[in-house]
């Protein structure tokens, strides 16, 4: 109820501070995936990061739905889903690029073939940079659109009880 009152009073309005906080958060994930993709040892860690992101988003939505049923589902659709519809595919694309680059390293360096790595490295790096820009879009949604959606949804979910 306190959270619903904060939304209705305008305390969760979008701000550039929250945008940069979310943008840096998402960029850190993508940069970590990019760095791990540069090493063969990092390939399983990339997959572990994807699993962790899925667990975090799934736990947030699952908790809301299990505690508040349909109202929790509506709340998660307006708060958790919009930004994650953008950032999760960006993380997955960055992860595919990282795993592909790691496999390229295995094939062309560790198994004896010494071809040029520059084209593959440029492709991996440009994919990472593009995914950071997409993550900036997710941060925009999370900072400026989600608060508007929450303000719209609060009257519909105002009976959530003590949890929200």
Short mmCIF file of N, CA and C in Angstrom, two decimals:
data_model
loop_
_atom_site.label_atom_id
_atom_site.label_comp_id
_atom_site.label_asym_id
_atom_site.label_seq_id
_atom_site.Cartn_x
_atom_site.Cartn_y
_atom_site.Cartn_z
N UNK A 1 0.83 -1.19 0.00
CA UNK A 1 0.00 0.00 0.00
C UNK A 1 0.87 1.25 0.00
N UNK A 2 1.96 1.21 0.79
CA UNK A 2 2.87 2.36 0.82
C UNK A 2 3.48 2.61 -0.55
N UNK A 3 3.83 1.54 -1.24
CA UNK A 3 4.40 1.68 -2.58
C UNK A 3 3.38 2.31 -3.52
N UNK A 4 2.12 1.86 -3.44
CA UNK A 4 1.07 2.42 -4.28
C UNK A 4 0.86 3.90 -3.99
N UNK A 5 0.94 4.29 -2.71
CA UNK A 5 0.79 5.69 -2.35
C UNK A 5 1.96 6.52 -2.88
N UNK A 6 3.15 5.98 -2.83
CA UNK A 6 4.33 6.68 -3.37
C UNK A 6 4.18 6.92 -4.86
N UNK A 7 3.66 5.93 -5.58
CA UNK A 7 3.46 6.08 -7.02
C UNK A 7 2.42 7.15 -7.30
N UNK A 8 1.29 7.10 -6.58
CA UNK A 8 0.23 8.07 -6.82
C UNK A 8 0.66 9.48 -6.47
N UNK A 9 1.54 9.64 -5.49
CA UNK A 9 1.99 10.98 -5.13
C UNK A 9 3.09 11.50 -6.03
N UNK A 10 3.55 10.66 -6.96
CA UNK A 10 4.56 11.11 -7.92
C UNK A 10 5.99 10.95 -7.46
N UNK A 11 6.23 10.17 -6.42
CA UNK A 11 7.59 10.01 -5.90
C UNK A 11 8.46 9.13 -6.78
N UNK A 12 7.86 8.37 -7.70
CA UNK A 12 8.64 7.49 -8.56
C UNK A 12 8.69 8.00 -9.99
N UNK A 13 8.64 9.29 -10.16
CA UNK A 13 8.73 9.85 -11.50
C UNK A 13 10.08 9.54 -12.10
N UNK A 14 10.13 9.46 -13.42
CA UNK A 14 11.38 9.17 -14.10
C UNK A 14 12.38 10.30 -13.90
N UNK A 15 13.64 9.93 -13.81
CA UNK A 15 14.67 10.94 -13.65
C UNK A 15 15.92 10.49 -14.39
N UNK A 16 16.76 11.45 -14.69
CA UNK A 16 18.01 11.12 -15.38
C UNK A 16 18.94 10.34 -14.47
N UNK A 17 18.84 10.56 -13.16
CA UNK A 17 19.68 9.79 -12.23
C UNK A 17 19.33 8.32 -12.28
N UNK A 18 18.04 7.99 -12.26
CA UNK A 18 17.65 6.59 -12.34
C UNK A 18 17.98 6.01 -13.71
N UNK A 19 17.90 6.84 -14.76
CA UNK A 19 18.28 6.37 -16.09
C UNK A 19 19.74 5.95 -16.10
N UNK A 20 20.62 6.80 -15.60
CA UNK A 20 22.05 6.47 -15.63
C UNK A 20 22.38 5.30 -14.72
N UNK A 21 21.68 5.20 -13.60
CA UNK A 21 21.89 4.05 -12.71
C UNK A 21 21.54 2.75 -13.41
N UNK A 22 20.39 2.71 -14.07
CA UNK A 22 19.96 1.52 -14.78
C UNK A 22 20.83 1.26 -16.01
N UNK A 23 21.22 2.32 -16.71
CA UNK A 23 22.06 2.16 -17.90
C UNK A 23 23.41 1.56 -17.52
N UNK A 24 24.01 2.04 -16.46
CA UNK A 24 25.30 1.50 -16.02
C UNK A 24 25.13 0.06 -15.55
N UNK A 25 24.04 -0.24 -14.87
CA UNK A 25 23.79 -1.61 -14.42
C UNK A 25 23.72 -2.58 -15.60
N UNK A 26 22.93 -2.22 -16.62
CA UNK A 26 22.79 -3.10 -17.78
C UNK A 26 24.09 -3.16 -18.58
N UNK A 27 24.79 -2.04 -18.69
CA UNK A 27 26.06 -2.02 -19.44
C UNK A 27 27.10 -2.90 -18.76
N UNK A 28 27.11 -2.94 -17.44
CA UNK A 28 28.06 -3.79 -16.72
C UNK A 28 27.84 -5.27 -17.08
N UNK A 29 26.59 -5.69 -17.16
CA UNK A 29 26.29 -7.07 -17.54
C UNK A 29 26.85 -7.36 -18.93
N UNK A 30 26.60 -6.46 -19.87
CA UNK A 30 27.02 -6.70 -21.25
C UNK A 30 28.54 -6.65 -21.36
N UNK A 31 29.17 -5.73 -20.67
CA UNK A 31 30.64 -5.66 -20.70
C UNK A 31 31.24 -6.91 -20.08
N UNK A 32 30.66 -7.39 -19.00
CA UNK A 32 31.15 -8.63 -18.38
C UNK A 32 31.02 -9.80 -19.34
N UNK A 33 29.89 -9.89 -20.02
CA UNK A 33 29.70 -10.95 -21.02
C UNK A 33 30.72 -10.81 -22.14
N UNK A 34 30.99 -9.58 -22.59
CA UNK A 34 31.97 -9.35 -23.66
C UNK A 34 33.35 -9.80 -23.22
N UNK A 35 33.76 -9.42 -22.01
CA UNK A 35 35.07 -9.80 -21.50
C UNK A 35 35.18 -11.31 -21.34
N UNK A 36 34.16 -11.94 -20.80
CA UNK A 36 34.18 -13.39 -20.63
C UNK A 36 34.24 -14.10 -21.98
N UNK A 37 33.66 -13.49 -23.01
CA UNK A 37 33.72 -14.07 -24.34
C UNK A 37 35.10 -14.05 -24.95
N UNK A 38 35.98 -13.20 -24.44
CA UNK A 38 37.35 -13.12 -24.96
C UNK A 38 38.20 -14.30 -24.51
N UNK A 39 37.71 -15.03 -23.52
CA UNK A 39 38.48 -16.15 -23.00
C UNK A 39 37.69 -17.44 -23.18
N UNK A 40 38.38 -18.52 -23.34
CA UNK A 40 37.73 -19.81 -23.45
C UNK A 40 37.15 -20.21 -22.09
N UNK A 41 37.87 -19.87 -21.04
CA UNK A 41 37.43 -20.22 -19.69
C UNK A 41 36.13 -19.48 -19.32
N UNK A 42 35.90 -18.32 -19.89
CA UNK A 42 34.73 -17.53 -19.56
C UNK A 42 33.44 -18.01 -20.20
N UNK A 43 33.54 -18.92 -21.18
CA UNK A 43 32.34 -19.36 -21.88
C UNK A 43 31.29 -19.96 -20.94
N UNK A 44 31.62 -20.85 -20.01
CA UNK A 44 30.59 -21.35 -19.10
C UNK A 44 30.03 -20.27 -18.18
N UNK A 45 30.86 -19.28 -17.85
CA UNK A 45 30.39 -18.19 -17.00
C UNK A 45 29.37 -17.31 -17.71
N UNK A 46 29.52 -17.17 -19.03
CA UNK A 46 28.52 -16.44 -19.82
C UNK A 46 27.17 -17.13 -19.70
N UNK A 47 27.20 -18.44 -19.84
CA UNK A 47 25.95 -19.20 -19.72
C UNK A 47 25.38 -19.12 -18.31
N UNK A 48 26.25 -19.09 -17.32
CA UNK A 48 25.80 -18.95 -15.93
C UNK A 48 25.16 -17.58 -15.70
N UNK A 49 25.71 -16.53 -16.32
CA UNK A 49 25.11 -15.20 -16.20
C UNK A 49 23.72 -15.16 -16.82
N UNK A 50 23.55 -15.84 -17.96
CA UNK A 50 22.23 -15.90 -18.58
C UNK A 50 21.24 -16.62 -17.66
N UNK A 51 21.69 -17.71 -17.07
CA UNK A 51 20.85 -18.44 -16.13
C UNK A 51 20.48 -17.56 -14.93
N UNK A 52 21.46 -16.83 -14.40
CA UNK A 52 21.22 -15.96 -13.25
C UNK A 52 20.21 -14.87 -13.59
N UNK A 53 20.32 -14.27 -14.76
CA UNK A 53 19.36 -13.24 -15.16
C UNK A 53 17.95 -13.82 -15.24
N UNK A 54 17.83 -15.01 -15.80
CA UNK A 54 16.53 -15.67 -15.87
C UNK A 54 15.96 -15.96 -14.50
N UNK A 55 16.81 -16.40 -13.59
CA UNK A 55 16.36 -16.69 -12.23
C UNK A 55 15.89 -15.40 -11.54
N UNK A 56 16.65 -14.33 -11.70
CA UNK A 56 16.29 -13.07 -11.05
C UNK A 56 14.96 -12.53 -11.55
N UNK A 57 14.77 -12.51 -12.86
CA UNK A 57 13.52 -12.00 -13.42
C UNK A 57 12.37 -12.95 -13.07
N UNK A 58 12.61 -14.24 -13.19
CA UNK A 58 11.57 -15.22 -12.88
C UNK A 58 11.17 -15.18 -11.42
N UNK A 59 12.14 -15.01 -10.53
CA UNK A 59 11.82 -14.94 -9.11
C UNK A 59 10.99 -13.69 -8.80
N UNK A 60 11.35 -12.57 -9.40
CA UNK A 60 10.59 -11.33 -9.15
C UNK A 60 9.14 -11.49 -9.60
N UNK A 61 8.94 -11.98 -10.81
CA UNK A 61 7.59 -12.15 -11.33
C UNK A 61 6.84 -13.24 -10.55
N UNK A 62 7.52 -14.34 -10.29
CA UNK A 62 6.89 -15.44 -9.56
C UNK A 62 6.45 -15.05 -8.17
N UNK A 63 7.27 -14.27 -7.49
CA UNK A 63 6.92 -13.83 -6.14
C UNK A 63 5.70 -12.91 -6.17
N UNK A 64 5.70 -11.97 -7.11
CA UNK A 64 4.54 -11.07 -7.21
C UNK A 64 3.26 -11.83 -7.52
N UNK A 65 3.35 -12.77 -8.44
CA UNK A 65 2.15 -13.53 -8.83
C UNK A 65 1.71 -14.45 -7.70
N UNK A 66 2.65 -15.11 -7.03
CA UNK A 66 2.24 -16.02 -5.97
C UNK A 66 1.66 -15.29 -4.76
N UNK A 67 2.13 -14.08 -4.51
CA UNK A 67 1.64 -13.33 -3.36
C UNK A 67 0.34 -12.58 -3.65
N UNK A 68 0.18 -12.12 -4.89
CA UNK A 68 -0.94 -11.22 -5.18
C UNK A 68 -1.80 -11.64 -6.36
N UNK A 69 -1.57 -12.84 -6.88
CA UNK A 69 -2.36 -13.44 -7.95
C UNK A 69 -2.46 -12.53 -9.16
N UNK A 70 -3.67 -12.24 -9.63
CA UNK A 70 -3.84 -11.47 -10.87
C UNK A 70 -3.32 -10.05 -10.74
N UNK A 71 -3.49 -9.47 -9.58
CA UNK A 71 -2.98 -8.10 -9.39
C UNK A 71 -1.45 -8.09 -9.41
N UNK A 72 -0.84 -9.13 -8.90
CA UNK A 72 0.62 -9.26 -8.97
C UNK A 72 1.10 -9.44 -10.39
N UNK A 73 0.32 -10.19 -11.18
CA UNK A 73 0.66 -10.36 -12.59
C UNK A 73 0.58 -9.02 -13.32
N UNK A 74 -0.47 -8.26 -13.07
CA UNK A 74 -0.59 -6.94 -13.70
C UNK A 74 0.56 -6.04 -13.26
N UNK A 75 0.88 -6.06 -11.98
CA UNK A 75 1.98 -5.25 -11.47
C UNK A 75 3.30 -5.64 -12.14
N UNK A 76 3.57 -6.93 -12.28
CA UNK A 76 4.82 -7.35 -12.91
C UNK A 76 4.82 -7.02 -14.40
N UNK A 77 3.66 -7.05 -15.04
CA UNK A 77 3.60 -6.69 -16.46
C UNK A 77 3.93 -5.22 -16.71
N UNK A 78 3.59 -4.36 -15.77
CA UNK A 78 3.88 -2.94 -15.97
C UNK A 78 5.20 -2.50 -15.35
N UNK A 79 5.75 -3.29 -14.44
CA UNK A 79 6.98 -2.86 -13.78
C UNK A 79 8.20 -3.65 -14.23
N UNK A 80 8.10 -4.96 -14.28
CA UNK A 80 9.25 -5.80 -14.58
C UNK A 80 9.38 -6.08 -16.08
N UNK A 81 8.29 -6.35 -16.73
CA UNK A 81 8.32 -6.83 -18.11
C UNK A 81 8.81 -5.82 -19.15
N UNK A 82 8.38 -4.55 -19.13
CA UNK A 82 8.75 -3.68 -20.25
C UNK A 82 10.25 -3.57 -20.51
N UNK A 83 11.02 -3.29 -19.49
CA UNK A 83 12.47 -3.15 -19.69
C UNK A 83 13.11 -4.49 -20.01
N UNK A 84 12.63 -5.55 -19.37
CA UNK A 84 13.23 -6.87 -19.60
C UNK A 84 12.90 -7.42 -20.98
N UNK A 85 11.84 -6.96 -21.60
CA UNK A 85 11.55 -7.36 -22.98
C UNK A 85 12.62 -6.82 -23.93
N UNK A 86 13.33 -5.80 -23.51
CA UNK A 86 14.40 -5.22 -24.32
C UNK A 86 15.76 -5.75 -23.89
N UNK A 87 16.03 -5.74 -22.59
CA UNK A 87 17.37 -6.05 -22.12
C UNK A 87 17.69 -7.55 -22.16
N UNK A 88 16.72 -8.42 -21.94
CA UNK A 88 17.01 -9.86 -21.97
C UNK A 88 17.43 -10.32 -23.36
N UNK A 89 16.72 -9.94 -24.43
CA UNK A 89 17.24 -10.31 -25.76
C UNK A 89 18.62 -9.71 -26.05
N UNK A 90 18.87 -8.50 -25.57
CA UNK A 90 20.20 -7.90 -25.78
C UNK A 90 21.27 -8.71 -25.06
N UNK A 91 20.98 -9.16 -23.85
CA UNK A 91 21.94 -10.00 -23.12
C UNK A 91 22.14 -11.34 -23.82
N UNK A 92 21.08 -11.90 -24.34
CA UNK A 92 21.20 -13.17 -25.04
C UNK A 92 22.00 -13.03 -26.34
N UNK A 93 21.79 -11.96 -27.06
CA UNK A 93 22.56 -11.72 -28.29
C UNK A 93 24.03 -11.53 -27.96
N UNK A 94 24.31 -10.75 -26.91
CA UNK A 94 25.70 -10.57 -26.48
C UNK A 94 26.30 -11.89 -26.04
N UNK A 95 25.51 -12.73 -25.40
CA UNK A 95 26.00 -14.04 -24.95
C UNK A 95 26.29 -14.96 -26.13
N UNK A 96 25.43 -14.94 -27.13
CA UNK A 96 25.68 -15.76 -28.32
C UNK A 96 26.96 -15.29 -29.01
N UNK A 97 27.15 -14.00 -29.09
CA UNK A 97 28.38 -13.47 -29.67
C UNK A 97 29.61 -13.90 -28.87
N UNK A 98 29.50 -13.86 -27.54
CA UNK A 98 30.63 -14.25 -26.69
C UNK A 98 30.95 -15.73 -26.83
N UNK A 99 29.93 -16.57 -26.83
CA UNK A 99 30.16 -18.01 -26.97
C UNK A 99 30.71 -18.32 -28.37
N UNK A 100 30.19 -17.65 -29.39
CA UNK A 100 30.70 -17.86 -30.74
C UNK A 100 32.16 -17.47 -30.85
N UNK A 101 32.53 -16.36 -30.24
CA UNK A 101 33.92 -15.93 -30.28
C UNK A 101 34.81 -16.91 -29.52
N UNK A 102 34.34 -17.41 -28.39
CA UNK A 102 35.11 -18.41 -27.64
C UNK A 102 35.29 -19.69 -28.45
N UNK A 103 34.25 -20.11 -29.13
CA UNK A 103 34.37 -21.30 -29.98
C UNK A 103 35.33 -21.03 -31.13
N UNK A 104 35.30 -19.84 -31.68
CA UNK A 104 36.24 -19.47 -32.74
C UNK A 104 37.68 -19.55 -32.23
N UNK A 105 37.89 -19.09 -31.02
CA UNK A 105 39.24 -19.17 -30.42
C UNK A 105 39.66 -20.63 -30.27
N UNK A 106 38.74 -21.47 -29.81
CA UNK A 106 39.05 -22.89 -29.63
C UNK A 106 39.43 -23.51 -30.97
N UNK A 107 38.62 -23.26 -32.00
CA UNK A 107 38.86 -23.86 -33.31
C UNK A 107 40.14 -23.34 -33.96
N UNK A 108 40.36 -22.04 -33.89
CA UNK A 108 41.43 -21.44 -34.67
C UNK A 108 42.73 -21.22 -33.92
N UNK A 109 42.73 -21.32 -32.62
CA UNK A 109 43.97 -21.11 -31.88
C UNK A 109 44.42 -22.37 -31.15
N UNK A 110 43.49 -22.99 -30.48
CA UNK A 110 43.87 -24.13 -29.67
C UNK A 110 43.97 -25.43 -30.46
N UNK A 111 43.29 -25.51 -31.58
CA UNK A 111 43.33 -26.73 -32.38
C UNK A 111 44.30 -26.65 -33.55
N UNK A 112 45.14 -25.66 -33.56
CA UNK A 112 46.22 -25.62 -34.52
C UNK A 112 46.04 -24.74 -35.74
N UNK A 113 44.88 -24.29 -36.05
CA UNK A 113 44.67 -23.43 -37.20
C UNK A 113 44.89 -21.98 -36.76
N UNK A 114 45.72 -21.27 -37.49
CA UNK A 114 46.04 -19.91 -37.09
C UNK A 114 45.56 -18.89 -38.12
N UNK A 115 44.27 -18.75 -38.23
CA UNK A 115 43.71 -17.75 -39.12
C UNK A 115 43.67 -16.39 -38.43
N UNK A 116 43.19 -15.42 -39.15
CA UNK A 116 43.09 -14.06 -38.61
C UNK A 116 41.92 -13.96 -37.64
N UNK A 117 42.18 -13.40 -36.48
CA UNK A 117 41.13 -13.23 -35.48
C UNK A 117 40.49 -11.84 -35.56
N UNK A 118 41.04 -10.97 -36.37
CA UNK A 118 40.58 -9.58 -36.35
C UNK A 118 39.12 -9.44 -36.75
N UNK A 119 38.70 -10.14 -37.81
CA UNK A 119 37.32 -10.02 -38.26
C UNK A 119 36.35 -10.52 -37.19
N UNK A 120 36.67 -11.63 -36.59
CA UNK A 120 35.80 -12.19 -35.54
C UNK A 120 35.79 -11.29 -34.30
N UNK A 121 36.95 -10.75 -33.95
CA UNK A 121 37.03 -9.84 -32.79
C UNK A 121 36.23 -8.57 -33.04
N UNK A 122 36.33 -8.02 -34.24
CA UNK A 122 35.57 -6.81 -34.57
C UNK A 122 34.08 -7.09 -34.53
N UNK A 123 33.67 -8.24 -35.02
CA UNK A 123 32.25 -8.61 -34.98
C UNK A 123 31.76 -8.76 -33.54
N UNK A 124 32.55 -9.41 -32.70
CA UNK A 124 32.18 -9.59 -31.29
C UNK A 124 32.09 -8.25 -30.57
N UNK A 125 33.06 -7.39 -30.83
CA UNK A 125 33.08 -6.07 -30.18
C UNK A 125 31.94 -5.19 -30.66
N UNK A 126 31.68 -5.18 -31.95
CA UNK A 126 30.59 -4.34 -32.46
C UNK A 126 29.23 -4.84 -31.96
N UNK A 127 29.09 -6.15 -31.82
CA UNK A 127 27.85 -6.69 -31.25
C UNK A 127 27.69 -6.23 -29.81
N UNK A 128 28.78 -6.25 -29.04
CA UNK A 128 28.72 -5.78 -27.65
C UNK A 128 28.35 -4.32 -27.56
N UNK A 129 28.93 -3.50 -28.42
CA UNK A 129 28.62 -2.06 -28.40
C UNK A 129 27.16 -1.82 -28.78
N UNK A 130 26.69 -2.53 -29.80
CA UNK A 130 25.29 -2.39 -30.21
C UNK A 130 24.35 -2.80 -29.08
N UNK A 131 24.70 -3.87 -28.37
CA UNK A 131 23.84 -4.33 -27.27
C UNK A 131 23.85 -3.34 -26.11
N UNK A 132 24.96 -2.63 -25.92
CA UNK A 132 24.98 -1.57 -24.89
C UNK A 132 24.00 -0.47 -25.26
N UNK A 133 23.95 -0.10 -26.55
CA UNK A 133 22.99 0.92 -26.98
C UNK A 133 21.55 0.43 -26.80
N UNK A 134 21.32 -0.83 -27.06
CA UNK A 134 19.97 -1.38 -26.84
C UNK A 134 19.65 -1.38 -25.35
N UNK A 135 20.66 -1.68 -24.52
CA UNK A 135 20.45 -1.64 -23.06
C UNK A 135 20.14 -0.22 -22.59
N UNK A 136 20.70 0.78 -23.28
CA UNK A 136 20.34 2.17 -22.95
C UNK A 136 18.86 2.41 -23.23
N UNK A 137 18.34 1.80 -24.29
CA UNK A 137 16.91 1.88 -24.56
C UNK A 137 16.09 1.24 -23.45
N UNK A 138 16.57 0.11 -22.93
CA UNK A 138 15.88 -0.54 -21.82
C UNK A 138 15.92 0.34 -20.58
N UNK A 139 17.04 1.02 -20.35
CA UNK A 139 17.13 1.93 -19.21
C UNK A 139 16.16 3.11 -19.37
N UNK A 140 16.00 3.58 -20.60
CA UNK A 140 15.01 4.64 -20.84
C UNK A 140 13.61 4.16 -20.50
N UNK A 141 13.27 2.97 -20.93
CA UNK A 141 11.95 2.41 -20.63
C UNK A 141 11.77 2.26 -19.13
N UNK A 142 12.80 1.73 -18.47
CA UNK A 142 12.72 1.49 -17.03
C UNK A 142 12.62 2.77 -16.23
N UNK A 143 13.26 3.84 -16.71
CA UNK A 143 13.29 5.09 -15.96
C UNK A 143 12.14 6.03 -16.27
N UNK A 144 11.65 6.01 -17.49
CA UNK A 144 10.66 7.01 -17.87
C UNK A 144 9.29 6.43 -18.25
N UNK A 145 9.24 5.22 -18.80
CA UNK A 145 7.96 4.66 -19.22
C UNK A 145 7.34 3.82 -18.11
N UNK A 146 8.14 3.00 -17.44
CA UNK A 146 7.59 2.15 -16.37
C UNK A 146 6.93 2.96 -15.25
N UNK A 147 7.50 4.10 -14.81
CA UNK A 147 6.78 4.88 -13.79
C UNK A 147 5.41 5.38 -14.26
N UNK A 148 5.30 5.72 -15.55
CA UNK A 148 4.01 6.15 -16.09
C UNK A 148 3.03 4.98 -16.10
N UNK A 149 3.52 3.81 -16.52
CA UNK A 149 2.66 2.63 -16.51
C UNK A 149 2.23 2.25 -15.09
N UNK A 150 3.15 2.37 -14.15
CA UNK A 150 2.82 2.08 -12.76
C UNK A 150 1.77 3.04 -12.22
N UNK A 151 1.91 4.31 -12.58
CA UNK A 151 0.94 5.31 -12.12
C UNK A 151 -0.45 5.00 -12.68
N UNK A 152 -0.48 4.50 -13.91
CA UNK A 152 -1.74 4.11 -14.53
C UNK A 152 -2.32 2.87 -13.85
N UNK A 153 -1.45 1.94 -13.47
CA UNK A 153 -1.92 0.65 -12.95
C UNK A 153 -2.25 0.67 -11.47
N UNK A 154 -1.74 1.64 -10.73
CA UNK A 154 -1.95 1.65 -9.28
C UNK A 154 -3.43 1.65 -8.90
N UNK A 155 -4.29 2.43 -9.54
CA UNK A 155 -5.71 2.34 -9.16
C UNK A 155 -6.29 0.94 -9.39
N UNK A 156 -5.78 0.23 -10.37
CA UNK A 156 -6.28 -1.13 -10.64
C UNK A 156 -5.76 -2.15 -9.64
N UNK A 157 -4.57 -1.88 -9.09
CA UNK A 157 -3.97 -2.85 -8.18
C UNK A 157 -3.88 -2.34 -6.75
N UNK A 158 -4.62 -1.30 -6.44
CA UNK A 158 -4.51 -0.67 -5.12
C UNK A 158 -4.89 -1.60 -3.98
N UNK A 159 -5.59 -2.67 -4.26
CA UNK A 159 -5.96 -3.61 -3.21
C UNK A 159 -4.95 -4.74 -3.05
N UNK A 160 -3.68 -4.46 -3.30
CA UNK A 160 -2.67 -5.51 -3.22
C UNK A 160 -2.42 -5.98 -1.80
N UNK A 161 -2.75 -5.21 -0.85
CA UNK A 161 -2.53 -5.62 0.54
C UNK A 161 -1.22 -5.09 1.08
N UNK A 162 -0.72 -5.70 2.10
CA UNK A 162 0.45 -5.17 2.80
C UNK A 162 1.74 -5.37 2.06
N UNK A 163 1.78 -6.26 1.06
CA UNK A 163 3.03 -6.55 0.36
C UNK A 163 3.51 -5.44 -0.54
N UNK A 164 2.60 -4.69 -1.16
CA UNK A 164 3.02 -3.61 -2.05
C UNK A 164 2.41 -2.35 -1.59
#
